[in-house]
Coordinates of C-alpha atoms in Angstrom, one line a residue:
X1 CA 97.4 81.3 11.5
X2 CA 99.2 84.5 10.9
X3 CA 96.8 86.3 13.3
X4 CA 97.4 83.7 16.0
X5 CA 101.2 84.1 15.5
X6 CA 101.0 87.9 15.8
X7 CA 98.9 87.6 18.9
X8 CA 101.5 85.2 20.5
X9 CA 104.3 87.6 19.5
X10 CA 102.5 90.5 21.2
X11 CA 102.1 88.5 24.4
X12 CA 105.8 87.6 24.3
X13 CA 106.9 91.2 23.8
X14 CA 104.5 92.5 26.4
X15 CA 105.4 89.9 29.1
X16 CA 109.1 90.5 28.5
X17 CA 108.8 94.2 29.2
X18 CA 110.0 95.3 25.8
X19 CA 107.0 97.6 25.3
X20 CA 107.6 101.1 26.7
X21 CA 106.2 101.5 30.3
X22 CA 104.1 104.6 30.9
X23 CA 105.5 105.8 34.1
X24 CA 103.4 108.9 34.6
X25 CA 99.6 109.5 34.8
X26 CA 99.9 113.1 33.4
X27 CA 102.6 115.2 31.9
X28 CA 102.4 119.0 31.5
X29 CA 105.0 119.8 28.8
X30 CA 106.7 123.0 27.7
X31 CA 105.1 125.6 30.0
X32 CA 106.8 128.4 31.9
X33 CA 107.0 126.9 35.4
X34 CA 106.9 129.4 38.2
X35 CA 107.5 127.7 41.6
X36 CA 108.6 130.3 44.1
X37 CA 109.5 127.9 46.9
X38 CA 112.0 126.1 44.7
X39 CA 113.2 129.3 42.9
X40 CA 112.1 128.0 39.5
X41 CA 111.1 130.3 36.7
X42 CA 111.7 128.7 33.3
X43 CA 110.4 126.3 30.7
X44 CA 110.1 122.9 32.4
X45 CA 108.1 119.7 32.1
X46 CA 106.3 118.4 35.1
X47 CA 105.0 114.8 35.6
X48 CA 102.3 113.6 37.9
X49 CA 101.6 110.1 39.3
X50 CA 99.1 109.0 41.9
X51 CA 98.1 112.6 42.8
X52 CA 101.7 113.7 43.5
X53 CA 104.4 115.5 41.6
X54 CA 106.6 112.7 40.3
X55 CA 109.3 114.6 38.4
X56 CA 110.2 118.2 37.3
X57 CA 112.8 118.4 34.5
X58 CA 113.7 120.4 31.5
X59 CA 112.5 117.6 29.3
X60 CA 110.5 114.5 30.0
X61 CA 109.6 112.0 27.2
X62 CA 105.9 112.2 26.3
X63 CA 105.8 108.5 25.7
X64 CA 106.4 108.0 29.4
X65 CA 103.0 109.4 30.2
X66 CA 99.4 108.2 29.7
X67 CA 98.3 111.8 28.9
X68 CA 100.3 114.8 27.9
X69 CA 99.1 118.4 28.2
X70 CA 100.8 120.8 25.8
X71 CA 101.5 124.0 27.8
X72 CA 103.8 125.9 25.4
X73 CA 103.3 129.6 25.8
X74 CA 101.4 129.1 29.1
X75 CA 102.2 129.6 32.8
X76 CA 102.3 126.5 35.1
X77 CA 102.1 127.4 38.8
X78 CA 101.1 125.7 42.0
X79 CA 97.4 125.6 42.6
X80 CA 96.3 129.1 43.8
X81 CA 95.5 129.5 47.5
X82 CA 92.9 132.1 48.4
X83 CA 93.1 132.7 52.2
X84 CA 90.1 135.1 52.3
X85 CA 86.9 133.9 50.9
X86 CA 83.3 133.3 52.1
X87 CA 82.0 129.9 51.2
X88 CA 79.8 129.0 54.2
X89 CA 76.9 129.0 51.8
X90 CA 73.5 128.1 53.2
X91 CA 69.8 129.1 53.2
X92 CA 69.3 130.2 56.7
X93 CA 67.5 133.6 57.0
X94 CA 69.4 136.4 58.6
X95 CA 72.7 134.5 58.6
X96 CA 74.8 136.8 56.3
X97 CA 78.1 134.9 55.7
X98 CA 77.5 132.1 58.2
X99 CA 75.3 129.5 56.6
X100 CA 73.6 132.2 54.6
X101 CA 72.9 133.3 51.1
X102 CA 75.6 135.9 50.7
X103 CA 78.4 133.3 50.9
X104 CA 78.9 131.2 47.8
X105 CA 79.4 127.4 47.2
X106 CA 83.2 127.0 46.6
X107 CA 83.3 124.6 43.7
X108 CA 81.4 127.0 41.4
X109 CA 84.0 129.8 41.9
X110 CA 87.4 128.2 42.6
X111 CA 88.6 125.7 39.9
X112 CA 87.6 128.0 37.0
X113 CA 90.2 130.5 38.2
X114 CA 93.0 128.2 39.2
X115 CA 92.2 128.1 42.9
X116 CA 92.6 124.7 44.5
X117 CA 92.5 125.8 48.2
X118 CA 90.2 128.4 49.7
X119 CA 90.0 129.5 53.3
X120 CA 86.6 130.6 54.6
X121 CA 87.5 133.7 56.5
X122 CA 85.4 133.9 59.6
X123 CA 82.1 132.3 58.5
X124 CA 81.9 129.6 61.1
X125 CA 82.4 130.0 64.9
X126 CA 82.8 127.3 67.5
X127 CA 79.0 126.8 67.7
X128 CA 78.4 126.0 64.1
X129 CA 81.7 124.6 62.8
X130 CA 80.2 121.1 62.6
X131 CA 77.6 122.4 60.2
X132 CA 80.3 124.1 58.1
X133 CA 82.3 120.9 58.0
X134 CA 79.4 118.7 57.0
X135 CA 77.8 121.0 54.5
X136 CA 80.9 122.7 52.9
X137 CA 84.2 121.0 53.7
X138 CA 83.0 117.4 53.3
X139 CA 80.7 118.2 50.3
X140 CA 83.3 120.1 48.2
X141 CA 85.9 119.0 45.7
X142 CA 87.8 122.2 46.5
X143 CA 90.1 122.0 49.5
X144 CA 88.3 124.2 52.0
X145 CA 89.9 125.4 55.2
X146 CA 88.7 128.0 57.8
X147 CA 89.6 130.9 60.0
X148 CA 87.1 130.4 62.8
X149 CA 85.4 133.5 63.9
X150 CA 86.0 134.5 67.5
X151 CA 82.3 135.0 67.7
X152 CA 80.7 131.7 68.5
X153 CA 77.8 132.4 66.1
X154 CA 80.2 133.1 63.3
X155 CA 79.9 135.9 60.8
X156 CA 76.1 136.5 61.1
X157 CA 76.5 140.3 61.0
X158 CA 74.7 143.0 63.0
X159 CA 74.4 142.5 66.7
X160 CA 75.8 139.0 66.7
X161 CA 79.2 140.3 65.8
X162 CA 79.1 142.9 68.6
X163 CA 78.4 140.5 71.4
X164 CA 81.5 140.3 73.4
X165 CA 79.8 137.7 75.6
X166 CA 80.0 135.3 72.6
X167 CA 83.7 135.8 72.1
X168 CA 85.1 132.8 74.0
X169 CA 88.8 132.2 73.5
X170 CA 89.0 128.8 75.2
X171 CA 86.0 127.3 73.5
X172 CA 87.2 128.6 70.1
X173 CA 90.6 127.2 70.7
X174 CA 89.2 123.9 71.8
X175 CA 87.1 123.4 68.6
X176 CA 90.0 124.6 66.5
X177 CA 92.3 122.0 68.0
X178 CA 89.7 119.3 67.6
X179 CA 89.5 120.3 63.9
X180 CA 93.2 121.1 63.3
X181 CA 93.0 119.4 59.9
X182 CA 90.6 122.1 58.7
X183 CA 91.1 125.2 60.9
X184 CA 94.1 127.5 60.2
X185 CA 93.4 130.3 62.7
X186 CA 90.9 132.8 64.1
X187 CA 89.1 135.8 62.6
X188 CA 88.0 139.2 64.0
X189 CA 85.6 141.3 61.9
X190 CA 83.0 144.1 61.9
X191 CA 83.4 145.1 65.5
X192 CA 82.1 148.6 66.1
X193 CA 83.0 149.5 69.7
X194 CA 86.2 151.4 70.6
X195 CA 87.9 148.7 72.6
X196 CA 90.3 145.7 72.0
X197 CA 88.1 142.9 73.4
X198 CA 87.7 140.8 70.1
X199 CA 91.4 141.3 69.2
X200 CA 92.6 140.2 72.6
X201 CA 90.2 137.2 72.7
X202 CA 91.3 136.1 69.2
X203 CA 95.0 136.4 70.1
X204 CA 94.3 134.4 73.3
X205 CA 92.7 131.7 71.2
X206 CA 95.6 131.8 68.8
X207 CA 98.1 131.4 71.7
X208 CA 96.3 128.4 73.0
X209 CA 95.9 126.7 69.6
X210 CA 99.2 128.0 68.2
X211 CA 97.5 129.5 65.2
X212 CA 97.5 132.9 63.6
X213 CA 94.8 135.6 63.8
X214 CA 93.4 137.5 60.8
X215 CA 91.9 140.9 61.5
X216 CA 89.3 142.9 59.6
X217 CA 89.9 146.1 61.6
X218 CA 87.4 148.9 62.1
X219 CA 83.6 148.6 62.0
X220 CA 82.1 151.9 62.9
X221 CA 82.3 155.6 61.9
X222 CA 80.8 156.7 65.2
X223 CA 84.1 156.7 67.1
X224 CA 87.7 157.8 66.5
X225 CA 89.3 154.7 64.9
X226 CA 91.7 152.7 67.1
X227 CA 95.4 153.0 66.3
X228 CA 96.8 150.6 63.7
X229 CA 100.2 151.4 65.2
X230 CA 99.1 149.9 68.5
X231 CA 97.4 147.0 66.6
X232 CA 100.6 146.1 64.7
X233 CA 103.2 146.6 67.5
X234 CA 101.3 145.9 70.8
X235 CA 98.3 143.7 70.1
X236 CA 99.2 141.3 67.2
X237 CA 102.0 138.8 67.0
X238 CA 104.4 138.2 64.1
X239 CA 102.6 135.9 61.8
X240 CA 99.2 137.5 62.4
X241 CA 97.4 138.9 59.4
X242 CA 96.0 142.4 58.6
X243 CA 93.4 141.9 55.9
X244 CA 91.8 144.6 53.6
X245 CA 95.2 146.3 53.6
X246 CA 94.3 148.8 50.9
X247 CA 90.8 149.7 52.2
X248 CA 89.5 153.1 53.4
X249 CA 86.1 152.0 54.7
X250 CA 84.7 155.5 54.8
X251 CA 86.6 156.4 57.9
X252 CA 85.8 153.3 59.9
X253 CA 89.6 152.6 60.3
X254 CA 92.9 154.4 60.3
X255 CA 94.3 153.9 56.9
X256 CA 97.9 153.0 55.8
X257 CA 97.8 156.1 53.5
X258 CA 96.6 159.1 55.4
X259 CA 93.1 160.1 54.1
X260 CA 93.9 163.8 54.5
X261 CA 97.5 164.2 53.4
X262 CA 97.5 161.2 51.0
X263 CA 100.9 160.3 52.5
X264 CA 101.9 156.7 53.3
X265 CA 102.5 156.0 56.9
X266 CA 106.1 154.6 57.1
X267 CA 105.6 152.7 60.3
X268 CA 103.5 150.2 58.3
X269 CA 106.6 149.0 56.6
X270 CA 108.2 148.5 60.0
X271 CA 105.2 146.4 61.0
X272 CA 105.7 144.2 57.9
X273 CA 109.4 143.8 58.8
X274 CA 108.2 142.8 62.3
X275 CA 106.3 140.0 60.8
X276 CA 102.7 141.3 60.4
X277 CA 101.2 139.8 57.3
X278 CA 99.5 142.2 54.9
X279 CA 96.7 140.6 53.0
X280 CA 94.6 142.1 50.1
X281 CA 91.1 140.8 50.9
X282 CA 89.8 142.9 48.0
X283 CA 86.0 142.4 48.6
X284 CA 83.2 144.6 47.6
X285 CA 84.2 147.7 49.5
X286 CA 87.7 146.9 50.8
X287 CA 90.1 147.9 48.1
X288 CA 90.8 151.4 46.7
X289 CA 93.5 152.4 44.2
X290 CA 94.1 155.7 46.1
X291 CA 95.4 153.5 49.0
X292 CA 97.1 150.8 46.9
X293 CA 99.1 153.0 44.4
X294 CA 100.9 155.2 47.0
X295 CA 101.4 152.2 49.4
X296 CA 103.0 150.1 46.6
X297 CA 105.1 153.1 45.5
X298 CA 106.4 153.3 49.1
X299 CA 107.3 149.6 49.0
X300 CA 104.3 148.0 50.8
X301 CA 103.5 145.0 48.5
X302 CA 101.0 142.5 49.9
X303 CA 102.3 139.4 51.5
X304 CA 99.2 137.5 50.3
X305 CA 96.7 138.1 47.5
X306 CA 93.1 137.2 48.3
X307 CA 89.6 137.9 47.1
X308 CA 87.1 138.3 50.0
X309 CA 84.9 136.3 47.6
X310 CA 81.1 136.5 48.2
X311 CA 77.9 137.2 46.3
X312 CA 78.5 141.0 46.6
X313 CA 82.1 141.2 45.5
X314 CA 82.2 138.7 42.6
X315 CA 80.1 140.8 40.3
X316 CA 81.7 144.1 41.3
X317 CA 85.3 145.3 40.8
X318 CA 86.8 142.3 42.5
X319 CA 85.4 139.5 40.2
X320 CA 87.8 136.6 41.1
X321 CA 91.3 135.7 42.1
X322 CA 92.8 136.1 38.7
X323 CA 91.4 139.6 38.4
X324 CA 92.9 140.6 41.7
X325 CA 96.3 139.2 40.6
X326 CA 95.9 141.1 37.3
X327 CA 95.3 144.2 39.3
X328 CA 98.6 143.9 41.1
X329 CA 100.4 143.2 37.8
X330 CA 98.9 146.4 36.5
X331 CA 100.4 148.2 39.6
X332 CA 103.8 146.9 38.6
X333 CA 104.1 144.0 40.9
X334 CA 106.3 141.5 39.1
X335 CA 104.6 138.3 37.9
X336 CA 106.8 135.9 40.0
X337 CA 105.9 137.9 43.1
X338 CA 102.2 137.9 42.2
X339 CA 102.4 134.1 41.8
X340 CA 104.3 133.8 45.1
X341 CA 101.7 135.9 47.0
X342 CA 99.0 133.6 45.6
X343 CA 100.7 130.2 46.3
X344 CA 103.8 129.7 48.5
X345 CA 103.4 132.8 50.7
X346 CA 99.8 132.0 51.8
X347 CA 100.7 128.4 52.3
X348 CA 103.3 129.5 54.9
X349 CA 101.0 132.0 56.5
X350 CA 98.3 129.4 57.2
X351 CA 100.9 126.8 58.2
X352 CA 100.1 124.4 55.3
X353 CA 103.5 124.1 53.8
X354 CA 102.5 120.8 52.1
X355 CA 100.7 123.2 49.7
X356 CA 101.7 126.0 47.4
X357 CA 104.7 124.4 45.6
X358 CA 105.6 121.8 43.0
X359 CA 108.5 119.9 44.7
X360 CA 108.8 116.3 43.7
X361 CA 106.6 114.3 46.1
X362 CA 104.3 117.3 46.7
X363 CA 100.5 117.2 46.3
X364 CA 99.8 117.7 42.6
X365 CA 97.7 120.9 42.7
X366 CA 98.5 123.1 39.7
X367 CA 97.1 126.0 37.7
X368 CA 97.8 126.4 34.0
X369 CA 97.4 130.1 33.2
X370 CA 97.5 132.3 30.1
X371 CA 98.7 135.8 30.0
X372 CA 96.3 137.4 27.6
X373 CA 97.7 140.4 25.7
X374 CA 95.3 143.2 24.8
X375 CA 93.6 146.4 26.1
X376 CA 92.2 145.9 29.5
X377 CA 91.3 147.8 32.6
X378 CA 91.1 147.2 36.3
X379 CA 89.0 149.4 38.5
X380 CA 87.9 149.9 42.1
X381 CA 84.6 150.6 43.9
X382 CA 85.1 154.3 43.6
X383 CA 85.3 154.1 39.8
X384 CA 89.1 154.8 39.6
X385 CA 90.7 152.7 36.8
X386 CA 94.1 151.6 35.7
X387 CA 94.7 150.5 32.2
X388 CA 96.8 147.4 31.5
X389 CA 97.8 145.3 28.5
X390 CA 97.9 141.9 30.3
X391 CA 95.2 139.8 31.9
X392 CA 95.5 136.4 33.5
X393 CA 93.1 133.6 32.4
X394 CA 92.9 130.0 33.6
X395 CA 93.3 127.3 31.0
X396 CA 93.3 124.3 33.3
X397 CA 93.2 123.4 37.0
X398 CA 94.6 120.2 38.5
X399 CA 93.8 119.1 42.0
X400 CA 95.4 116.0 43.6
X401 CA 96.5 115.0 40.1
X402 CA 93.1 115.2 38.6
X403 CA 92.0 117.6 35.9
X404 CA 89.1 119.5 37.5
X405 CA 88.8 122.4 35.0
X406 CA 89.7 122.5 31.3
X407 CA 88.7 125.7 29.6
X408 CA 89.7 124.9 26.0
X409 CA 89.7 121.1 26.1
X410 CA 93.5 120.7 26.2
X411 CA 93.1 117.3 27.7
X412 CA 90.5 116.3 25.0
X413 CA 93.0 116.0 22.1
X414 CA 90.8 114.3 19.6
X415 CA 89.6 116.8 17.0
X416 CA 86.4 116.3 15.1
X417 CA 86.7 117.7 11.5

């Protein structure tokens, strides 16, 4: 009889709403929240419901959430956005970064380092975009976007990327417009002749589709490199992107720090003020400290931090997004600026401003990071090294409100003794 009465009492209390309602699906509590769009840098709680940011406040009651993640001593940031990766993975022979084996499947290399959105940078062209969408975009949990290559065959390397007859601005723009949900712009890369044909065709496509162009400039040491001054001030538009900013490429391009005098070229800062976006695109051979150190000393910080992720770069000096971010921290770029260049800035550059921030109502993409203290080193492909006492590590990644990576089991709070 007592059990029956208790049961009836429970039903009465539950039906009358006297039990506390759990308003939120997930609560991240007590972390240092860095949200550059909203100028937040401080200890805050953040609540998530139905895949969206429900509330950001200095204190949110843990009893209001179904699950609470303790984030004391950790960084909480928007999900990282890598605008230069190569994830058009496939098994086709002689296909390089376009449906080939050098590209990597995104889900294996994104969530584990806090990246929730990656942009394939030039893998697909208009001829094979459907294959890219079916095999990569539709099959991935990571949000995958694309800069379409101005070459119809995509980034197949070699002679394919020298074929100006396959650089069709109108067809590229048409496919981009048909796939505007996934395409963010156009890519030029690896072109070896001394003319402006691929740049001009890509900009034409960009004008038609109203999208930016990203340029991997210089592809041959046989000719005197084209002028980057002309590129910045006469060929590209404000909002267009110069990737591999801190590369030397063995003389295949004019560098931002003169290779002979080792002096920074000040007109590059004027180009940045004009609106040219300077992207890291670290890669396997596209970042050198002897470019980065004097450029940063002169004030040329990157607008966007990115990896140029592929099978060749991930096991070399680049490694992953967090290592590239750690590199710029080691070069005295302030942490909030590093976070901004990895979240809100790239979101604006690729015209996806629904991403890269933690405003109430925004998509709940988050990275929970640890700043590890210790003795570390970052190095480049030439063997030059910078020592640092901090390194970024990923503790948890949340995409669309779902925990997709949990390094130390913060969400699994039951401890077996």
